[in-house]
Coordinates of C-alpha atoms in Angstrom, one line a residue:
X25 CA 26.0 -0.6 -4.6
X26 CA 26.7 3.2 -4.5
X27 CA 27.8 4.9 -1.2
X28 CA 27.7 8.4 0.3
X29 CA 28.6 10.0 3.5
X30 CA 26.7 12.7 5.3
X31 CA 24.3 12.6 2.5
X32 CA 21.1 14.5 3.1
X33 CA 17.9 12.6 3.2
X34 CA 15.4 15.0 2.6
X35 CA 15.6 14.9 -0.9
X36 CA 14.7 10.7 -0.5
X37 CA 11.7 12.2 0.7
X38 CA 8.3 13.7 -0.7
X39 CA 7.9 16.0 2.7
X40 CA 11.8 16.9 1.3
X41 CA 12.1 17.2 5.3
X42 CA 15.2 15.8 7.1
X43 CA 18.8 15.8 7.9
X44 CA 21.6 13.6 6.5
X45 CA 22.2 10.3 7.4
X46 CA 26.3 9.3 8.4
X47 CA 26.3 6.6 5.7
X48 CA 23.8 6.4 2.8
X49 CA 23.6 3.5 0.8
X50 CA 21.9 2.5 -2.7
X51 CA 21.1 -1.3 -3.7
X52 CA 20.1 -1.7 -6.5
X53 CA 19.7 -5.6 -6.3
X54 CA 18.4 -7.9 -3.5
X55 CA 21.7 -9.0 -2.8
X56 CA 23.0 -5.7 -2.3
X57 CA 20.0 -5.0 0.1
X58 CA 21.0 -8.6 1.5
X59 CA 24.5 -7.6 2.0
X60 CA 24.2 -4.0 3.1
X61 CA 21.7 -5.3 5.7
X62 CA 24.4 -7.7 7.1
X63 CA 27.1 -5.3 6.8
X64 CA 24.8 -3.3 9.2
X65 CA 23.8 -5.6 12.1
X66 CA 27.1 -7.3 12.0
X67 CA 28.8 -3.8 12.7
X68 CA 25.9 -3.0 15.2
X69 CA 25.0 0.4 13.2
X70 CA 21.7 1.6 13.0
X71 CA 19.8 0.8 10.4
X72 CA 17.4 3.3 8.1
X73 CA 15.5 1.8 5.3
X74 CA 14.3 4.3 2.0
X75 CA 12.2 2.9 -0.4
X76 CA 10.5 6.2 -2.1
X77 CA 10.1 8.2 1.3
X78 CA 6.3 9.2 0.7
X79 CA 5.8 7.4 3.8
X80 CA 8.3 9.1 6.7
X81 CA 9.7 12.2 8.5
X82 CA 13.0 12.4 9.6
X83 CA 14.2 14.5 12.4
X84 CA 16.0 17.9 11.4
X85 CA 19.2 15.9 13.0
X86 CA 19.5 13.1 10.8
X87 CA 20.1 9.7 10.8
X88 CA 23.4 8.5 13.0
X89 CA 23.8 5.3 11.3
X90 CA 23.3 4.0 7.5
X91 CA 20.3 4.5 5.5
X92 CA 19.7 2.1 2.9
X93 CA 17.6 3.1 -0.1
X94 CA 16.0 0.2 -2.0
X95 CA 16.7 0.8 -5.7
X96 CA 16.1 -2.7 -6.9
X97 CA 13.5 -3.2 -10.1
X98 CA 11.7 -6.5 -11.3
X99 CA 8.3 -6.2 -13.1
X100 CA 7.0 -9.9 -14.1
X101 CA 3.8 -10.9 -15.0
X102 CA 2.9 -14.5 -15.8
X103 CA -0.6 -14.9 -16.1
X104 CA -2.4 -13.3 -13.3
X105 CA 0.2 -13.3 -10.7
X106 CA 2.6 -10.5 -10.7
X107 CA 5.3 -9.9 -8.9
X108 CA 7.3 -6.7 -8.1
X109 CA 10.6 -5.8 -6.8
X110 CA 10.6 -3.8 -3.8
X111 CA 12.1 -0.9 -5.3
X112 CA 9.4 -0.6 -8.6
X113 CA 7.7 2.4 -8.0
X114 CA 4.5 1.5 -7.2
X115 CA 2.0 3.8 -9.2
X116 CA 4.5 2.9 -12.2
X117 CA 3.6 -1.0 -11.5
X118 CA 0.2 -0.4 -11.2
X119 CA -0.3 1.4 -14.8
X120 CA 1.4 -1.5 -16.1
X121 CA -1.2 -4.1 -14.9
X122 CA -3.9 -1.9 -16.1
X123 CA -2.6 -1.7 -19.6
X124 CA -2.3 -5.6 -19.4
X125 CA -5.9 -5.8 -18.3
X126 CA -5.8 -7.2 -15.1
X127 CA -7.8 -6.0 -12.3
X128 CA -7.6 -5.5 -8.5
X129 CA -5.0 -2.5 -7.5
X130 CA -6.2 -0.4 -10.0
X131 CA -8.2 2.2 -7.4
X132 CA -4.7 2.4 -6.0
X133 CA -3.4 4.3 -8.6
X134 CA -1.2 7.6 -8.1
X135 CA 0.3 6.4 -4.7
X136 CA 3.2 7.2 -4.2
X137 CA 6.1 5.4 -2.7
X138 CA 7.5 1.8 -4.0
X139 CA 6.1 -1.5 -3.9
X140 CA 8.2 -2.9 -1.4
X141 CA 6.1 -0.3 1.1
X142 CA 2.7 -1.7 0.4
X143 CA 2.4 -4.7 2.2
X144 CA 4.2 -2.8 5.2
X145 CA 1.7 0.0 5.5
X146 CA -0.8 -2.9 4.0
X147 CA -1.8 1.0 1.7
X148 CA -5.0 1.2 0.4
X149 CA -7.4 4.0 -1.2
X150 CA -10.7 4.1 -2.4
X151 CA -12.1 0.8 -1.6
X152 CA -8.8 -1.5 -2.3
X153 CA -6.2 -2.7 0.1
X154 CA -3.3 -4.5 -1.5
X155 CA -3.8 -7.2 1.4
X156 CA -6.7 -8.5 -0.9
X157 CA -4.6 -8.7 -3.8
X158 CA -1.2 -10.0 -2.3
X159 CA -0.2 -13.7 -2.0
X160 CA 3.3 -13.6 -1.1
X161 CA 6.2 -11.3 0.6
X162 CA 9.6 -12.0 0.3
X163 CA 11.6 -10.6 3.1
X164 CA 15.0 -10.9 4.7
X165 CA 14.8 -11.7 8.2
X166 CA 17.1 -10.4 10.4
X167 CA 16.3 -12.4 13.3
X168 CA 16.8 -15.5 11.6
X169 CA 19.7 -14.0 9.6
X170 CA 17.8 -15.7 6.0
X171 CA 15.5 -14.5 3.3
X172 CA 11.8 -15.7 3.9
X173 CA 8.5 -15.9 2.2
X174 CA 5.6 -14.6 4.0
X175 CA 1.7 -15.5 2.9
X176 CA -0.8 -13.6 3.2
X177 CA -1.9 -15.2 6.3
X178 CA 1.4 -14.6 7.9
X179 CA 1.7 -11.2 7.1
X180 CA -1.2 -10.5 9.5
X181 CA -2.8 -7.4 7.4
X182 CA -5.5 -5.1 9.0
X183 CA -6.2 -1.5 8.8
X184 CA -2.9 0.4 7.4
X185 CA -1.0 -2.5 9.8
X186 CA 0.6 -6.0 9.1
X187 CA 3.0 -8.1 10.4
X188 CA 6.2 -5.7 9.4
X189 CA 5.0 -3.1 10.9
X190 CA 4.5 -4.4 13.8
X191 CA 8.3 -5.8 14.3
X192 CA 9.7 -2.8 12.1
X193 CA 13.1 -4.1 13.0
X194 CA 13.2 -7.4 12.0
X195 CA 12.1 -7.4 8.3
X196 CA 13.2 -6.1 5.0
X197 CA 10.8 -6.6 1.7
X198 CA 12.5 -7.8 -1.3
X199 CA 9.7 -8.8 -3.3
X200 CA 5.9 -8.6 -3.0
X201 CA 3.8 -11.1 -5.0
X202 CA 0.3 -10.4 -6.4
X203 CA -2.7 -12.4 -7.6
X204 CA -4.8 -10.1 -10.2
X205 CA -8.2 -10.7 -11.9
X206 CA -8.2 -11.0 -15.3
X207 CA -12.4 -9.6 -15.8
X208 CA -12.1 -9.2 -19.9
X209 CA -10.9 -5.3 -19.0
X210 CA -13.2 -4.4 -16.8
X211 CA -12.4 -3.3 -12.9
X212 CA -12.8 -5.5 -9.8
X213 CA -16.1 -4.6 -8.7
X214 CA -16.3 -0.6 -7.5
X215 CA -16.7 -0.2 -3.5
X216 CA -16.0 3.1 -2.2
X217 CA -18.8 5.3 -2.7
X218 CA -17.0 8.8 -3.7
X219 CA -15.4 6.3 -6.9
X220 CA -19.0 5.4 -7.7
X221 CA -20.0 9.3 -7.5
X222 CA -17.7 10.1 -9.5
X223 CA -18.1 7.1 -12.1
X224 CA -21.9 7.6 -12.1
X225 CA -22.2 3.7 -11.2
X226 CA -23.2 1.7 -8.1
X227 CA -21.3 0.4 -5.9
X228 CA -20.1 -3.3 -6.8
X229 CA -20.5 -2.2 -10.6
X230 CA -17.7 -2.7 -12.4
X231 CA -16.0 -0.3 -15.4
X232 CA -13.5 0.0 -17.6
X233 CA -10.0 -0.6 -16.3
X234 CA -8.9 2.5 -17.8
X235 CA -11.7 4.5 -17.0
X236 CA -11.1 3.7 -12.9
X237 CA -7.5 4.3 -12.9
X238 CA -8.1 8.1 -14.7
X239 CA -10.9 8.6 -12.5
X240 CA -9.0 7.5 -8.9
X241 CA -6.5 9.9 -10.6
X242 CA -8.4 12.8 -11.0
X243 CA -10.4 12.5 -7.2
X244 CA -6.5 12.1 -6.3
X245 CA -5.1 15.1 -7.8
X246 CA -7.8 16.9 -6.9
X247 CA -7.2 16.6 -3.0
X248 CA -3.1 16.8 -3.6
X249 CA -2.7 13.7 -3.5
X250 CA -0.5 13.0 -6.5
X251 CA 3.1 14.1 -6.6
X252 CA 4.0 17.6 -8.5
X253 CA 6.9 19.4 -7.8
X254 CA 5.3 22.4 -8.2
X255 CA 2.1 22.0 -5.8
X256 CA 3.7 22.2 -2.3
X257 CA 0.0 20.3 -1.0
X258 CA 1.6 17.4 -2.2
X259 CA 5.3 18.3 -0.4
X260 CA 3.0 15.6 2.1
X261 CA 3.3 12.1 3.3
X262 CA -0.4 11.9 1.7
X263 CA -2.6 11.4 5.0
X264 CA -0.6 12.4 8.0
X265 CA -3.2 10.4 10.3
X266 CA -5.5 7.3 10.5
X267 CA -9.2 7.1 11.1
X268 CA -9.7 6.0 14.4
X269 CA -11.5 3.0 15.0
X270 CA -13.1 2.7 18.1
X271 CA -15.4 0.4 20.2
X272 CA -19.1 0.5 19.7
X273 CA -19.1 1.8 23.4
X274 CA -16.5 5.2 22.6
X275 CA -18.2 5.4 19.3
X276 CA -21.7 6.4 21.3
X277 CA -19.3 8.4 23.6
X278 CA -18.6 10.7 20.5
X279 CA -21.5 10.6 18.9
X280 CA -22.9 12.5 22.5
X281 CA -19.6 14.7 22.3
X282 CA -20.3 15.7 18.4
X283 CA -24.0 16.5 19.4
X284 CA -22.9 18.4 22.1
X285 CA -20.2 20.3 19.9
X286 CA -22.1 20.9 16.6
X287 CA -25.8 20.6 17.3
X288 CA -28.2 17.4 17.5
X289 CA -28.5 17.1 13.6
X290 CA -25.2 16.5 13.2
X291 CA -24.1 12.9 12.5
X292 CA -20.5 11.8 12.7
X293 CA -19.2 9.6 9.8
X294 CA -19.5 6.0 10.4
X295 CA -18.3 2.7 8.7
X296 CA -18.2 -0.3 10.2
X297 CA -15.2 -1.8 11.1
X298 CA -15.5 -5.5 12.7
X299 CA -17.9 -6.8 15.1
X300 CA -18.1 -4.4 17.6
X301 CA -15.8 -1.5 16.2
X302 CA -17.0 1.5 13.9
X303 CA -14.5 3.5 11.8
X304 CA -14.9 7.2 11.3
X305 CA -12.9 10.0 9.4
X306 CA -9.6 11.8 10.9
X307 CA -10.3 14.6 7.7
X308 CA -13.9 15.2 9.4
X309 CA -13.0 15.1 12.7
X310 CA -9.6 17.8 12.0
X311 CA -12.5 19.9 10.2
X312 CA -14.9 20.3 12.4
X313 CA -12.4 20.7 15.1
X314 CA -11.5 24.1 13.1
X315 CA -8.2 22.7 11.1
X316 CA -9.8 23.5 7.6
X317 CA -7.8 23.6 4.2
X318 CA -4.6 25.6 4.3
X319 CA -4.7 26.4 8.0
X320 CA -1.7 27.5 9.9
X321 CA 0.6 30.5 9.2
X322 CA 4.0 29.0 9.1
X323 CA 6.0 27.0 6.7
X324 CA 4.5 23.9 7.8
X325 CA 0.2 24.1 7.0
X326 CA -2.5 22.1 6.5
X327 CA -3.1 21.4 2.4
X328 CA -5.1 23.7 0.3
X329 CA -7.0 20.9 -0.7
X330 CA -7.6 17.7 1.9
X331 CA -7.7 18.9 6.1
X332 CA -5.7 15.2 6.0
X333 CA -2.7 16.0 4.5
X334 CA 0.3 18.4 6.4
X335 CA 2.8 20.0 4.3
X336 CA 5.8 21.7 3.5
X337 CA 5.3 25.0 2.0
X338 CA 9.0 25.5 1.0
X339 CA 11.3 25.9 3.9
X340 CA 10.0 24.2 6.5
X341 CA 11.3 22.4 9.1
X342 CA 10.7 18.7 10.9
X343 CA 9.9 20.7 13.8
X344 CA 7.6 22.7 11.8
X345 CA 5.6 19.8 10.5
X346 CA 5.3 18.3 14.1
X347 CA 4.4 21.1 15.8
X348 CA 1.4 22.0 13.7
X349 CA 0.5 17.3 13.8
X350 CA 1.0 18.0 17.9
X351 CA -1.8 21.4 17.7
X352 CA -4.3 19.0 15.3
X353 CA -4.0 16.0 17.5
X354 CA -4.3 18.2 20.9
X355 CA -7.1 20.3 18.9
X356 CA -9.3 17.3 18.2
X357 CA -8.8 15.3 21.5
X358 CA -10.1 18.7 23.3
X359 CA -13.1 18.8 21.1
X360 CA -14.1 15.1 20.8
X361 CA -11.9 13.1 22.7
X362 CA -10.4 10.6 19.8
X363 CA -6.6 10.7 20.1
X364 CA -5.3 11.1 16.1
X365 CA -2.2 8.3 15.3
X366 CA 0.3 9.5 12.6
X367 CA 0.2 7.4 9.6
X368 CA 4.1 7.9 8.5
X369 CA 6.9 6.4 10.0
X370 CA 9.0 8.8 12.4
X371 CA 12.7 8.8 12.5
X372 CA 13.9 10.7 15.6
X373 CA 11.0 12.2 16.3
X374 CA 7.5 11.3 18.0
X375 CA 4.5 13.1 18.0

């Protein structure tokens, strides 16, 4: 276990933003993770858990406490059952399941970050969410003071949400278990319309696993959503805002505002989101509120490839980023009456 003091945290995030931590511990085993958490809790020291840093916005002043970087490793495949250590690089693990001929997470290729973060956020993209394949999550419960195993139901998954996100100070994920599918080299049924169009198939069709993965990677790269140190469009947290879910009543009001602002023939994106609710597109809202690709003049700007990503063009501060985020939130609210919610976790700062 490595320990550093006054340690920079910006290099541990995909935004490359944020001040130092008073203390940084890097743990490479589950036991080291648990020991570090217990030590911090016993001393009453604030604790910040860091995985891949791809969903994290740290304030410019840094973190006054112990930052714990989880760098554990472990990829175990037994038939169609997969167990990943929390520190495993997610996109590498997905690639290995595709190579093994197993379906279920292939459309989550290219998503940066660690395996341990996936249940917290209920990571999803292109028609797949990890909640569909996760069977159990092993975590250290800081309230109970011991390791627990939570079933899928106990994780209380919903859109970009989970029990872990509801209680961010309680659980530290150690291992994640998945049940995948042996579809004889084929993908899970394609659900997402954009993916189906890119593949030239109908929704519900299956395609070779490698083809599904390659197609998703190309789609993500075209939006700046595959990490590339040379491409500032990837100096981001991916989607900065979640897609709003509205009640049917609120959606009707929203449609009226869209027509008043953009014309009678304009219809906003609408997707079923459970009984009495409709999901719309945050990217569409941002663009139609006037924040187009590349928007901004400072070191923090909207991606040139995707309006849903806020980016560090080099030399930005966290306050630069938050200033842009606040401008977007206010602009969308003024235009359409909808308040966007940030997807990344903020540390020491708020929108």
